[in-house]
GROMACS .gro file of C-alpha atoms in nm:
model
  272
    1MET     CA    1   1.463  -2.573   2.264
    2THR     CA    2   1.173  -2.778   2.087
    3ARG     CA    3   1.183  -2.825   1.737
    4LEU     CA    4   0.904  -2.653   1.503
    5ASP     CA    5   0.792  -2.934   1.255
    6VAL     CA    6   0.595  -2.762   0.971
    7ILE     CA    7   0.348  -2.982   0.797
    8GLY     CA    8   0.288  -2.864   0.435
    9ASN     CA    9   0.415  -2.847   0.115
   10VAL     CA   10   0.748  -2.776  -0.059
   11SER     CA   11   0.660  -2.683  -0.426
   12LYS     CA   12   0.770  -2.513  -0.748
   13ASP     CA   13   0.614  -2.190  -0.778
   14VAL     CA   14   0.511  -1.976  -1.068
   15THR     CA   15   0.436  -1.629  -1.000
   16ARG     CA   16   0.274  -1.346  -1.251
   17TYR     CA   17   0.208  -0.989  -1.191
   18PRO     CA   18   0.036  -0.734  -1.453
   19ASP     CA   19   0.371  -0.530  -1.431
   20HIS     CA   20   0.561  -0.839  -1.584
   21ARG     CA   21   0.749  -0.913  -1.259
   22GLY     CA   22   0.739  -1.300  -1.151
   23SER     CA   23   0.936  -1.581  -1.126
   24THR     CA   24   0.951  -1.990  -1.130
   25ARG     CA   25   1.099  -2.060  -0.824
   26LEU     CA   26   1.109  -2.278  -0.529
   27GLY     CA   27   0.806  -2.238  -0.307
   28GLY     CA   28   0.574  -2.382  -0.053
   29ALA     CA   29   0.429  -2.270   0.300
   30ALA     CA   30   0.645  -2.554   0.478
   31LEU     CA   31   0.953  -2.426   0.289
   32PHE     CA   32   0.883  -2.054   0.398
   33VAL     CA   33   0.782  -2.129   0.747
   34THR     CA   34   1.061  -2.341   0.838
   35LEU     CA   35   1.314  -2.123   0.670
   36ALA     CA   36   1.165  -1.827   0.861
   37ALA     CA   37   1.196  -1.997   1.185
   38ALA     CA   38   1.530  -2.138   1.131
   39ARG     CA   39   1.669  -1.775   1.058
   40ALA     CA   40   1.519  -1.648   1.347
   41GLY     CA   41   1.703  -1.904   1.564
   42ARG     CA   42   1.458  -2.194   1.631
   43PRO     CA   43   1.532  -2.535   1.500
   44ALA     CA   44   1.309  -2.618   1.248
   45ALA     CA   45   1.201  -2.905   0.972
   46PRO     CA   46   0.938  -2.938   0.717
   47VAL     CA   47   0.728  -3.231   0.730
   48CYS     CA   48   0.674  -3.281   0.343
   49VAL     CA   49   0.687  -3.477   0.040
   50LEU     CA   50   0.910  -3.424  -0.220
   51GLY     CA   51   0.883  -3.561  -0.571
   52THR     CA   52   1.152  -3.690  -0.778
   53ASP     CA   53   1.188  -3.339  -0.951
   54LEU     CA   54   1.284  -3.182  -0.604
   55ALA     CA   55   1.471  -3.442  -0.479
   56ASP     CA   56   1.773  -3.236  -0.453
   57VAL     CA   57   1.640  -2.966  -0.241
   58PRO     CA   58   1.760  -3.043   0.080
   59GLN     CA   59   2.113  -2.973  -0.045
   60ALA     CA   60   2.024  -2.670  -0.210
   61PRO     CA   61   2.228  -2.355  -0.159
   62GLY     CA   62   2.066  -2.119   0.140
   63LEU     CA   63   1.868  -2.395   0.275
   64ASP     CA   64   2.126  -2.574   0.480
   65GLY     CA   65   1.986  -2.403   0.822
   66ILE     CA   66   1.686  -2.638   0.764
   67ASP     CA   67   1.651  -3.003   0.935
   68TRP     CA   68   1.523  -3.203   0.654
   69SER     CA   69   1.511  -3.536   0.856
   70ALA     CA   70   1.117  -3.513   0.866
   71HIS     CA   71   1.082  -3.490   0.467
   72GLY     CA   72   0.946  -3.793   0.284
   73GLU     CA   73   1.024  -3.869  -0.088
   74ALA     CA   74   0.803  -4.032  -0.359
   75GLU     CA   75   0.821  -4.101  -0.733
   76GLY     CA   76   0.639  -3.827  -0.923
   77PRO     CA   77   0.627  -3.479  -0.964
   78SER     CA   78   0.615  -3.241  -0.675
   79THR     CA   79   0.338  -2.999  -0.607
   80ARG     CA   80   0.326  -2.677  -0.861
   81PHE     CA   81   0.115  -2.378  -0.775
   82ASP     CA   82   0.083  -2.123  -1.055
   83LEU     CA   83  -0.020  -1.786  -0.869
   84ARG     CA   84  -0.138  -1.475  -1.027
   85TYR     CA   85  -0.145  -1.155  -0.843
   86ASP     CA   86  -0.272  -0.796  -0.885
   87LEU     CA   87  -0.066  -0.475  -0.871
   88HIS     CA   88  -0.131  -0.460  -0.493
   89GLY     CA   89  -0.020  -0.779  -0.424
   90GLU     CA   90  -0.340  -0.949  -0.372
   91LEU     CA   91  -0.389  -1.327  -0.496
   92VAL     CA   92  -0.653  -1.320  -0.798
   93ASP     CA   93  -0.614  -1.659  -0.923
   94VAL     CA   94  -0.437  -1.984  -0.868
   95ARG     CA   95  -0.376  -2.314  -1.020
   96THR     CA   96  -0.251  -2.610  -0.869
   97ASP     CA   97  -0.112  -2.956  -0.943
   98TYR     CA   98  -0.076  -3.143  -0.609
   99GLY     CA   99   0.152  -3.422  -0.747
  100VAL     CA  100   0.294  -3.629  -0.450
  101ALA     CA  101   0.157  -3.435  -0.189
  102GLU     CA  102  -0.149  -3.634  -0.220
  103ARG     CA  103   0.031  -3.861   0.035
  104LEU     CA  104   0.134  -3.590   0.280
  105THR     CA  105  -0.158  -3.673   0.506
  106ASP     CA  106  -0.040  -4.020   0.548
  107HIS     CA  107   0.335  -3.897   0.619
  108ALA     CA  108   0.225  -3.641   0.877
  109LEU     CA  109   0.007  -3.894   1.043
  110ALA     CA  110   0.310  -4.116   1.093
  111HIS     CA  111   0.567  -3.845   1.189
  112VAL     CA  112   0.319  -3.703   1.453
  113ASP     CA  113   0.280  -4.068   1.581
  114ARG     CA  114   0.668  -4.084   1.595
  115HIS     CA  115   0.709  -3.754   1.744
  116PRO     CA  116   0.416  -3.623   1.971
  117GLY     CA  117   0.681  -3.409   2.160
  118SER     CA  118   0.761  -3.163   1.867
  119HIS     CA  119   0.570  -2.848   1.848
  120TYR     CA  120   0.387  -2.832   1.492
  121HIS     CA  121   0.289  -2.569   1.262
  122VAL     CA  122  -0.006  -2.703   1.027
  123CYS     CA  123  -0.044  -2.557   0.699
  124CYS     CA  124  -0.388  -2.602   0.623
  125ARG     CA  125  -0.388  -2.634   0.244
  126ARG     CA  126  -0.504  -2.900   0.028
  127PRO     CA  127  -0.449  -3.168  -0.017
  128LEU     CA  128  -0.403  -3.211   0.364
  129ASP     CA  129  -0.686  -3.378   0.545
  130THR     CA  130  -0.672  -3.106   0.824
  131ALA     CA  131  -0.950  -3.264   1.036
  132ALA     CA  132  -0.739  -3.580   1.055
  133VAL     CA  133  -0.408  -3.425   1.142
  134LEU     CA  134  -0.552  -3.186   1.377
  135ASP     CA  135  -0.728  -3.471   1.553
  136ARG     CA  136  -0.426  -3.684   1.565
  137LEU     CA  137  -0.230  -3.375   1.736
  138VAL     CA  138  -0.478  -3.339   1.998
  139HIS     CA  139  -0.505  -3.686   2.056
  140ARG     CA  140  -0.121  -3.738   2.097
  141GLY     CA  141  -0.121  -3.428   2.348
  142ALA     CA  142   0.097  -3.226   2.086
  143THR     CA  143   0.102  -2.845   2.091
  144PHE     CA  144   0.049  -2.682   1.734
  145SER     CA  145  -0.063  -2.349   1.553
  146VAL     CA  146  -0.215  -2.340   1.208
  147ASP     CA  147  -0.230  -2.114   0.927
  148PHE     CA  148  -0.475  -2.109   0.603
  149PHE     CA  149  -0.449  -2.019   0.226
  150LEU     CA  150  -0.737  -1.788   0.101
  151PRO     CA  151  -0.859  -2.003  -0.201
  152SER     CA  152  -0.918  -2.297   0.038
  153ALA     CA  153  -0.969  -2.102   0.367
  154GLU     CA  154  -1.329  -2.139   0.383
  155ASP     CA  155  -1.335  -2.524   0.346
  156MET     CA  156  -1.037  -2.561   0.575
  157ILE     CA  157  -1.141  -2.325   0.842
  158ARG     CA  158  -1.474  -2.503   0.868
  159SER     CA  159  -1.285  -2.835   0.899
  160ALA     CA  160  -1.048  -2.705   1.169
  161ALA     CA  161  -1.303  -2.524   1.349
  162PRO     CA  162  -1.350  -2.802   1.613
  163TRP     CA  163  -0.973  -2.784   1.719
  164LEU     CA  164  -0.890  -2.438   1.676
  165ASN     CA  165  -0.925  -2.360   2.071
  166LYS     CA  166  -0.651  -2.613   2.122
  167THR     CA  167  -0.394  -2.423   1.882
  168SER     CA  168  -0.122  -2.219   2.069
  169THR     CA  169  -0.147  -1.941   1.772
  170VAL     CA  170  -0.378  -1.901   1.434
  171PHE     CA  171  -0.223  -1.693   1.162
  172VAL     CA  172  -0.454  -1.546   0.906
  173ASN     CA  173  -0.476  -1.284   0.670
  174ALA     CA  174  -0.763  -1.024   0.701
  175ALA     CA  175  -0.988  -1.158   0.455
  176GLU     CA  176  -0.942  -1.512   0.636
  177TYR     CA  177  -0.994  -1.355   0.963
  178ARG     CA  178  -1.351  -1.267   0.846
  179LEU     CA  179  -1.421  -1.620   0.749
  180LEU     CA  180  -1.258  -1.733   1.083
  181GLN     CA  181  -1.508  -1.514   1.277
  182ALA     CA  182  -1.775  -1.690   1.087
  183PHE     CA  183  -1.690  -2.031   1.210
  184THR     CA  184  -1.543  -2.028   1.563
  185ASP     CA  185  -1.559  -1.819   1.868
  186THR     CA  186  -1.240  -1.601   1.815
  187ALA     CA  187  -1.273  -1.481   2.198
  188ALA     CA  188  -1.197  -1.839   2.265
  189LEU     CA  189  -0.870  -1.851   2.094
  190PRO     CA  190  -0.561  -1.760   2.268
  191GLU     CA  191  -0.375  -1.589   2.002
  192VAL     CA  192  -0.479  -1.513   1.641
  193VAL     CA  193  -0.206  -1.296   1.431
  194VAL     CA  194  -0.378  -1.094   1.164
  195THR     CA  195  -0.194  -0.970   0.873
  196ASP     CA  196  -0.313  -0.684   0.624
  197GLY     CA  197  -0.079  -0.636   0.353
  198PRO     CA  198   0.067  -0.273   0.403
  199ARG     CA  199  -0.177  -0.210   0.662
  200PRO     CA  200  -0.098  -0.279   1.071
  201ALA     CA  201  -0.081  -0.657   1.154
  202ARG     CA  202  -0.243  -0.749   1.483
  203VAL     CA  203  -0.233  -1.015   1.754
  204TRP     CA  204  -0.556  -1.089   1.933
  205ALA     CA  205  -0.567  -1.279   2.255
  206PHE     CA  206  -0.898  -1.447   2.378
  207GLY     CA  207  -1.077  -1.156   2.176
  208GLN     CA  208  -0.859  -0.863   2.285
  209GLN     CA  209  -0.598  -0.683   2.077
  210ALA     CA  210  -0.267  -0.744   2.239
  211ALA     CA  211  -0.051  -0.593   1.988
  212SER     CA  212  -0.031  -0.402   1.642
  213VAL     CA  213   0.240  -0.302   1.415
  214THR     CA  214   0.249  -0.114   1.100
  215PRO     CA  215   0.502  -0.329   0.838
  216PRO     CA  216   0.807  -0.132   0.728
  217SER     CA  217   0.752   0.013   0.363
  218ARG     CA  218   0.914  -0.190   0.109
  219THR     CA  219   0.885  -0.218  -0.265
  220PRO     CA  220   0.836  -0.609  -0.296
  221ARG     CA  221   0.980  -0.831  -0.580
  222GLU     CA  222   0.735  -1.097  -0.471
  223VAL     CA  223   0.476  -1.105  -0.222
  224SER     CA  224   0.412  -1.492  -0.206
  225GLY     CA  225   0.563  -1.615   0.127
  226ALA     CA  226   0.537  -1.320   0.307
  227GLY     CA  227   0.283  -1.432   0.542
  228ASP     CA  228   0.455  -1.762   0.599
  229THR     CA  229   0.748  -1.568   0.699
  230VAL     CA  230   0.559  -1.400   0.978
  231ALA     CA  231   0.405  -1.725   1.098
  232GLY     CA  232   0.788  -1.865   1.129
  233THR     CA  233   0.949  -1.562   1.273
  234PHE     CA  234   0.648  -1.488   1.519
  235LEU     CA  235   0.660  -1.868   1.643
  236ALA     CA  236   1.047  -1.869   1.708
  237HIS     CA  237   1.061  -1.545   1.895
  238ARG     CA  238   0.721  -1.634   2.102
  239SER     CA  239   0.924  -1.973   2.177
  240ARG     CA  240   1.191  -1.778   2.342
  241GLY     CA  241   0.958  -1.563   2.570
  242ALA     CA  242   0.909  -1.269   2.363
  243THR     CA  243   0.602  -1.065   2.404
  244PRO     CA  244   0.347  -1.074   2.152
  245ALA     CA  245   0.434  -0.723   2.020
  246GLN     CA  246   0.815  -0.798   2.017
  247ALA     CA  247   0.730  -1.121   1.822
  248LEU     CA  248   0.488  -0.922   1.552
  249ALA     CA  249   0.773  -0.649   1.509
  250GLU     CA  250   1.047  -0.907   1.426
  251ALA     CA  251   0.784  -1.109   1.229
  252ALA     CA  252   0.701  -0.777   1.028
  253GLU     CA  253   1.053  -0.681   0.979
  254ALA     CA  254   1.141  -1.035   0.835
  255ALA     CA  255   0.878  -1.061   0.609
  256ALA     CA  256   0.957  -0.693   0.460
  257ARG     CA  257   1.324  -0.831   0.400
  258PHE     CA  258   1.191  -1.162   0.268
  259VAL     CA  259   0.933  -0.988  -0.003
  260THR     CA  260   1.291  -0.763  -0.127
  261ALA     CA  261   1.514  -1.080  -0.130
  262PRO     CA  262   1.606  -1.283  -0.443
  263SER     CA  263   1.386  -1.596  -0.474
  264PHE     CA  264   1.527  -1.948  -0.422
  265PRO     CA  265   1.581  -2.106  -0.761
  266ILE     CA  266   1.460  -2.454  -0.838
  267PRO     CA  267   1.773  -2.672  -0.799
  268ALA     CA  268   1.878  -2.874  -1.127
  269GLN     CA  269   1.818  -3.239  -1.104
  270ARG     CA  270   2.125  -3.454  -1.073
  271ARG     CA  271   2.153  -3.682  -1.375
  272ALA     CA  272   2.151  -4.054  -1.298
   0.00000   0.00000   0.00000
């Protein structure tokens, strides 16, 4: 089975909720998409840059199913996200320090040149130069899917628009889907997965609804990473021949388990 190489960030995340939930934990879209794909049985590797503070993440408990051969390391702090949610799990504010992820674009482009035969998933988030990466993937004839992050989605969807009809799948939430419709012809896209919190998730194929699944009702500990879990799980099942409806049902169930599970702690740095 072709490995899924996930271009994006692995980060330190701080989450906050009005009811005093929240934690400091290991996060990042590249981590969560990769982990979900690996748990669903597909080989997967994060294409990321880790700073010195997260250099020990590849040896962290619970992450041994991930292929870490595509990550890079750099001196300096890793990406940090401070995420504030409302009681409904909607993101209301995010503060970011990108740290060594400023080097992600160069790392990703070099990786694509070395491994054009991989299937790629691109987490279209700052500071990645999304246009440069997607252009390189198309130029190399690679297959790829993409997702977005609402605070930067308008800029990123606009940047990605010329290449979106080359994707295998686009993952968005309901608000991002409206932006996607504003910047591209969604009827030209082979597959779009739209999540909407506790409301039905849907798959659209060339503008026609191909599947709809209502997520299981669970009380979440954390919502950050749920969409990434949907993406990784969906891609893993589709790669094995599952229908859109089958893959979406598996993805919704995996996301429901993810949001109720304990978070991954940030591993302690080894002493020199």
